[in-house]
Amino acid sequence: MTKIKICGLSRRCDIGFVNRCGPDYAGFVVNVPKSRRSVTPEEAQALSALLSPDIIPVGVFVNERAEVVASMLNDGIIFAAQLHGSEDEDYIGDLRRRTGGILIQAFSVASPSDMERAAASPADYVLLDSGGGTGRTFDWRQIKGFKRPYFLAGGLGADNLPAALAELRPFAVDMSSGVETGGVKDPAKIEAAVAAVRRYS
Ligand SMILES: O=C(O)c1ccccc1N[C@@H]1O[C@H](COP(=O)(O)O)[C@@H](O)[C@H]1O
């Protein structure tokens, strides 16, 4: 069954929404000032503690210091780290020495070379996206036939999930903007997106 990640949770009520709908992963954007969804590690800790134990908490980072990411993983605040900046092999190697947490490396897909880099990533999973919380899709033809399991992200929501699942069969789908209204998480959109994936799978 295709896994589901709902990302960019920043309020206590957001946790209530996902606990009711039951996605597989819930994401916190940590220390990213340019994002309206950004939370501090302390806020992520408080929100993560409210998550249903069936939902895996994920920290989303953009070029964060490895010791910050590792300590959140080692303290059990998050179980997976999604690296959305220019983190390279050395950075991932450094994180691996510091922690046993799951590592997800994000790639903005614009050209075939992005797919070559994604194929070679030492992370546990890769995430294929248009940019990072922009709500924009990208040209899915570029990733058709990609061989390793991946999270599909970028402008996904209940309306385009059926096509994404039928065309691409990703390991997981990840959404943030597509389950928001007026810049905050919308429980009805989360419910519709989760139902769309479960119906298909
Ligand atoms: O959500 C953000 O603000 C964000 C900021 C910096 C890096 C990544 C971010 N979010 C991730 O972006 C993708 C796609 O989001 P969307 O559905 O297109 O809004 C997703 O993986 C989020 O985790």
mmCIF file of C-alpha atoms and ligand atoms in Angstrom:
data_model
loop_
_atom_site.group_PDB
_atom_site.id
_atom_site.type_symbol
_atom_site.label_atom_id
_atom_site.label_comp_id
_atom_site.label_asym_id
_atom_site.label_seq_id
_atom_site.Cartn_x
_atom_site.Cartn_y
_atom_site.Cartn_z
ATOM 1 C CA MET A 1 0.000 0.000 0.000
ATOM 2 C CA THR A 2 1.316 3.462 -0.879
ATOM 3 C CA LYS A 3 2.535 5.323 2.210
ATOM 4 C CA ILE A 4 1.279 8.812 2.982
ATOM 5 C CA LYS A 5 3.158 11.739 4.506
ATOM 6 C CA ILE A 6 1.412 14.932 5.595
ATOM 7 C CA CYS A 7 4.008 17.644 6.048
ATOM 8 C CA GLY A 8 4.323 21.098 7.566
ATOM 9 C CA LEU A 9 2.411 20.540 10.803
ATOM 10 C CA SER A 10 2.859 23.492 13.110
ATOM 11 C CA ARG A 11 -0.193 23.702 15.385
ATOM 12 C CA ARG A 12 -1.628 21.382 18.031
ATOM 13 C CA CYS A 13 -4.850 21.097 16.032
ATOM 14 C CA ASP A 14 -2.824 19.848 13.023
ATOM 15 C CA ILE A 15 -1.794 16.868 15.143
ATOM 16 C CA GLY A 16 -5.449 16.165 15.921
ATOM 17 C CA PHE A 17 -6.228 16.221 12.184
ATOM 18 C CA VAL A 18 -3.548 13.663 11.290
ATOM 19 C CA ASN A 19 -4.255 11.458 14.311
ATOM 20 C CA ARG A 20 -7.833 11.156 13.043
ATOM 21 C CA CYS A 21 -6.870 10.413 9.412
ATOM 22 C CA GLY A 22 -3.907 8.128 10.058
ATOM 23 C CA PRO A 23 -1.200 8.900 7.474
ATOM 24 C CA ASP A 24 2.027 6.904 7.813
ATOM 25 C CA TYR A 25 4.313 9.914 8.339
ATOM 26 C CA ALA A 26 3.894 13.427 9.718
ATOM 27 C CA GLY A 27 6.440 16.147 8.928
ATOM 28 C CA PHE A 28 7.738 19.152 10.860
ATOM 29 C CA VAL A 29 9.707 21.829 9.011
ATOM 30 C CA VAL A 30 12.428 22.673 11.534
ATOM 31 C CA ASN A 31 14.383 25.931 11.722
ATOM 32 C CA VAL A 32 13.565 27.119 8.199
ATOM 33 C CA PRO A 33 12.779 30.838 8.685
ATOM 34 C CA LYS A 34 11.641 31.368 5.096
ATOM 35 C CA SER A 35 8.846 28.813 5.593
ATOM 36 C CA ARG A 36 5.565 29.837 7.192
ATOM 37 C CA ARG A 37 5.439 26.273 8.548
ATOM 38 C CA SER A 38 8.740 26.469 10.395
ATOM 39 C CA VAL A 39 8.870 25.311 14.013
ATOM 40 C CA THR A 40 11.726 25.218 16.500
ATOM 41 C CA PRO A 41 13.128 21.867 17.685
ATOM 42 C CA GLU A 42 11.320 22.468 21.003
ATOM 43 C CA GLU A 43 8.003 23.073 19.224
ATOM 44 C CA ALA A 44 8.565 19.963 17.096
ATOM 45 C CA GLN A 45 9.199 17.982 20.281
ATOM 46 C CA ALA A 46 5.942 19.174 21.870
ATOM 47 C CA LEU A 47 3.943 18.394 18.704
ATOM 48 C CA SER A 48 5.628 15.042 18.105
ATOM 49 C CA ALA A 49 4.716 13.946 21.640
ATOM 50 C CA LEU A 50 1.029 14.332 20.720
ATOM 51 C CA LEU A 51 1.259 12.181 17.581
ATOM 52 C CA SER A 52 -0.398 8.781 17.478
ATOM 53 C CA PRO A 53 2.298 6.094 17.943
ATOM 54 C CA ASP A 54 1.329 4.646 14.544
ATOM 55 C CA ILE A 55 2.531 7.792 12.738
ATOM 56 C CA ILE A 56 6.249 8.257 12.076
ATOM 57 C CA PRO A 57 7.482 11.788 12.867
ATOM 58 C CA VAL A 58 9.809 13.302 10.249
ATOM 59 C CA GLY A 59 11.942 16.429 10.572
ATOM 60 C CA VAL A 60 12.386 18.481 7.396
ATOM 61 C CA PHE A 61 15.695 20.367 7.337
ATOM 62 C CA VAL A 62 17.435 22.769 4.967
ATOM 63 C CA ASN A 63 21.209 22.709 5.496
ATOM 64 C CA GLU A 64 20.818 22.322 9.261
ATOM 65 C CA ARG A 65 23.870 21.491 11.383
ATOM 66 C CA ALA A 66 24.265 17.699 11.528
ATOM 67 C CA GLU A 67 24.451 17.715 15.327
ATOM 68 C CA VAL A 68 20.987 19.341 15.546
ATOM 69 C CA VAL A 69 19.443 16.778 13.169
ATOM 70 C CA ALA A 70 21.179 13.869 14.938
ATOM 71 C CA SER A 71 20.154 14.992 18.398
ATOM 72 C CA MET A 72 16.481 15.246 17.355
ATOM 73 C CA LEU A 73 16.721 11.708 15.929
ATOM 74 C CA ASN A 74 18.599 10.309 18.912
ATOM 75 C CA ASP A 75 16.166 11.943 21.374
ATOM 76 C CA GLY A 76 13.232 10.275 19.583
ATOM 77 C CA ILE A 77 11.597 13.602 18.632
ATOM 78 C CA ILE A 78 11.720 12.448 15.026
ATOM 79 C CA PHE A 79 12.422 8.989 13.547
ATOM 80 C CA ALA A 80 13.398 10.223 10.085
ATOM 81 C CA ALA A 81 15.173 13.294 8.704
ATOM 82 C CA GLN A 82 14.237 14.746 5.316
ATOM 83 C CA LEU A 83 17.163 16.739 3.923
ATOM 84 C CA HIS A 84 15.857 19.451 1.649
ATOM 85 C CA GLY A 85 18.924 21.638 1.113
ATOM 86 C CA SER A 86 22.285 21.023 -0.543
ATOM 87 C CA GLU A 87 23.336 18.264 1.867
ATOM 88 C CA ASP A 88 25.937 16.051 0.148
ATOM 89 C CA GLU A 89 27.401 12.569 0.595
ATOM 90 C CA ASP A 90 29.839 13.771 3.256
ATOM 91 C CA TYR A 91 27.007 15.335 5.245
ATOM 92 C CA ILE A 92 24.962 12.128 5.028
ATOM 93 C CA GLY A 93 28.021 10.083 6.029
ATOM 94 C CA ASP A 94 28.510 12.366 9.022
ATOM 95 C CA LEU A 95 24.846 11.946 10.014
ATOM 96 C CA ARG A 96 25.125 8.158 9.655
ATOM 97 C CA ARG A 97 28.005 8.129 12.146
ATOM 98 C CA ARG A 98 25.961 10.190 14.600
ATOM 99 C CA THR A 99 22.595 8.408 14.372
ATOM 100 C CA GLY A 100 20.712 5.345 13.149
ATOM 101 C CA GLY A 101 17.634 7.327 12.076
ATOM 102 C CA ILE A 102 16.041 7.021 8.639
ATOM 103 C CA LEU A 103 17.448 9.513 6.119
ATOM 104 C CA ILE A 104 15.454 10.888 3.180
ATOM 105 C CA GLN A 105 17.265 13.088 0.650
ATOM 106 C CA ALA A 106 15.132 15.489 -1.397
ATOM 107 C CA PHE A 107 15.849 16.345 -5.036
ATOM 108 C CA SER A 108 14.249 19.086 -7.118
ATOM 109 C CA VAL A 109 13.646 17.425 -10.467
ATOM 110 C CA ALA A 110 14.502 19.716 -13.362
ATOM 111 C CA SER A 111 16.802 17.669 -15.597
ATOM 112 C CA PRO A 112 18.085 14.097 -16.153
ATOM 113 C CA SER A 113 21.182 14.886 -14.064
ATOM 114 C CA ASP A 114 18.921 15.369 -11.021
ATOM 115 C CA MET A 115 17.663 11.822 -11.512
ATOM 116 C CA GLU A 116 21.228 10.497 -11.797
ATOM 117 C CA ARG A 117 22.093 12.169 -8.496
ATOM 118 C CA ALA A 118 18.926 10.782 -6.892
ATOM 119 C CA ALA A 119 19.745 7.266 -8.095
ATOM 120 C CA ALA A 120 23.189 7.502 -6.476
ATOM 121 C CA SER A 121 22.063 9.015 -3.160
ATOM 122 C CA PRO A 122 23.375 7.189 -0.057
ATOM 123 C CA ALA A 123 20.175 8.078 1.836
ATOM 124 C CA ASP A 124 17.624 5.378 2.747
ATOM 125 C CA TYR A 125 15.015 7.018 0.529
ATOM 126 C CA VAL A 126 14.930 9.849 -1.952
ATOM 127 C CA LEU A 127 12.144 12.379 -2.319
ATOM 128 C CA LEU A 128 11.400 13.813 -5.751
ATOM 129 C CA ASP A 129 9.937 17.290 -5.686
ATOM 130 C CA SER A 130 9.557 20.549 -7.586
ATOM 131 C CA GLY A 131 11.148 22.815 -5.014
ATOM 132 C CA GLY A 132 10.216 22.585 -1.328
ATOM 133 C CA GLY A 133 6.788 23.489 -0.050
ATOM 134 C CA THR A 134 5.891 25.481 -3.161
ATOM 135 C CA GLY A 135 2.673 23.663 -4.035
ATOM 136 C CA ARG A 136 3.887 23.202 -7.620
ATOM 137 C CA THR A 137 3.983 19.907 -9.502
ATOM 138 C CA PHE A 138 6.773 19.027 -11.930
ATOM 139 C CA ASP A 139 6.912 17.060 -15.162
ATOM 140 C CA TRP A 140 6.337 13.490 -13.956
ATOM 141 C CA ARG A 141 7.545 12.104 -17.296
ATOM 142 C CA GLN A 142 11.070 12.785 -16.030
ATOM 143 C CA ILE A 143 10.786 10.180 -13.264
ATOM 144 C CA LYS A 144 8.810 7.429 -15.005
ATOM 145 C CA GLY A 145 10.627 4.136 -14.563
ATOM 146 C CA PHE A 146 12.858 5.430 -11.748
ATOM 147 C CA LYS A 147 14.110 2.285 -10.079
ATOM 148 C CA ARG A 148 14.491 2.947 -6.359
ATOM 149 C CA PRO A 149 11.626 3.511 -3.885
ATOM 150 C CA TYR A 150 10.856 7.211 -3.584
ATOM 151 C CA PHE A 151 8.588 9.753 -1.957
ATOM 152 C CA LEU A 152 6.706 11.797 -4.562
ATOM 153 C CA ALA A 153 6.126 15.438 -3.540
ATOM 154 C CA GLY A 154 5.235 18.773 -5.067
ATOM 155 C CA GLY A 155 1.720 20.107 -5.433
ATOM 156 C CA LEU A 156 -0.069 16.869 -4.580
ATOM 157 C CA GLY A 157 -3.640 16.766 -3.281
ATOM 158 C CA ALA A 158 -6.845 14.727 -3.571
ATOM 159 C CA ASP A 159 -7.427 15.938 -7.149
ATOM 160 C CA ASN A 160 -4.151 14.747 -8.718
ATOM 161 C CA LEU A 161 -3.263 11.815 -6.422
ATOM 162 C CA PRO A 162 -5.162 9.187 -8.465
ATOM 163 C CA ALA A 163 -3.202 10.142 -11.614
ATOM 164 C CA ALA A 164 0.098 10.217 -9.711
ATOM 165 C CA LEU A 165 -0.494 6.767 -8.239
ATOM 166 C CA ALA A 166 -1.633 5.270 -11.528
ATOM 167 C CA GLU A 167 1.266 6.701 -13.541
ATOM 168 C CA LEU A 168 4.130 6.409 -11.096
ATOM 169 C CA ARG A 169 3.416 3.961 -8.266
ATOM 170 C CA PRO A 170 5.688 5.754 -5.778
ATOM 171 C CA PHE A 171 6.649 4.230 -2.414
ATOM 172 C CA ALA A 172 5.026 7.223 -0.702
ATOM 173 C CA VAL A 173 3.251 10.485 -1.474
ATOM 174 C CA ASP A 174 4.046 13.628 0.475
ATOM 175 C CA MET A 175 1.875 16.724 0.628
ATOM 176 C CA SER A 176 1.705 20.050 2.342
ATOM 177 C CA SER A 177 0.272 22.974 0.294
ATOM 178 C CA GLY A 178 -2.363 20.735 -1.304
ATOM 179 C CA VAL A 179 -3.921 19.988 2.094
ATOM 180 C CA GLU A 180 -4.064 23.613 3.207
ATOM 181 C CA THR A 181 -6.595 26.431 2.921
ATOM 182 C CA GLY A 182 -5.520 30.001 3.562
ATOM 183 C CA GLY A 183 -2.011 28.845 4.488
ATOM 184 C CA VAL A 184 -3.001 26.431 7.260
ATOM 185 C CA LYS A 185 -3.795 22.736 7.322
ATOM 186 C CA ASP A 186 -7.372 21.926 6.337
ATOM 187 C CA PRO A 187 -8.809 18.782 7.988
ATOM 188 C CA ALA A 188 -11.247 18.136 5.136
ATOM 189 C CA LYS A 189 -8.438 18.261 2.547
ATOM 190 C CA ILE A 190 -6.234 15.964 4.644
ATOM 191 C CA GLU A 191 -9.103 13.501 4.972
ATOM 192 C CA ALA A 192 -9.835 13.634 1.233
ATOM 193 C CA ALA A 193 -6.173 13.111 0.315
ATOM 194 C CA VAL A 194 -5.718 10.172 2.683
ATOM 195 C CA ALA A 195 -8.975 8.618 1.408
ATOM 196 C CA ALA A 196 -7.865 9.087 -2.226
ATOM 197 C CA VAL A 197 -4.653 7.138 -1.583
ATOM 198 C CA ARG A 198 -6.303 4.413 0.480
ATOM 199 C CA ARG A 199 -9.017 3.995 -2.164
ATOM 200 C CA TYR A 200 -6.431 3.537 -4.854
ATOM 201 C CA SER A 201 -4.070 1.237 -2.956
HETATM 202 O O1 LIG B 1 6.877 23.038 3.536
HETATM 203 C C1 LIG B 1 7.799 23.847 3.531
HETATM 204 O O2 LIG B 1 7.627 25.031 3.820
HETATM 205 C C2 LIG B 1 9.181 23.408 3.150
HETATM 206 C C3 LIG B 1 10.228 24.287 3.350
HETATM 207 C C4 LIG B 1 11.514 23.912 3.030
HETATM 208 C C5 LIG B 1 11.757 22.654 2.501
HETATM 209 C C6 LIG B 1 10.723 21.761 2.270
HETATM 210 C C7 LIG B 1 9.432 22.118 2.605
HETATM 211 N N1 LIG B 1 8.361 21.246 2.397
HETATM 212 C C8 LIG B 1 8.415 20.053 1.635
HETATM 213 O O3 LIG B 1 8.142 20.340 0.284
HETATM 214 C C9 LIG B 1 7.522 19.222 -0.337
HETATM 215 C C10 LIG B 1 6.353 19.625 -1.213
HETATM 216 O O4 LIG B 1 5.458 20.439 -0.587
HETATM 217 P P1 LIG B 1 4.102 20.914 -1.325
HETATM 218 O O5 LIG B 1 3.095 19.813 -1.144
HETATM 219 O O6 LIG B 1 4.390 21.198 -2.754
HETATM 220 O O7 LIG B 1 3.714 22.145 -0.557
HETATM 221 C C11 LIG B 1 7.163 18.271 0.775
HETATM 222 O O8 LIG B 1 8.127 17.242 0.748
HETATM 223 C C12 LIG B 1 7.358 19.055 2.034
HETATM 224 O O9 LIG B 1 7.875 18.188 3.007
#
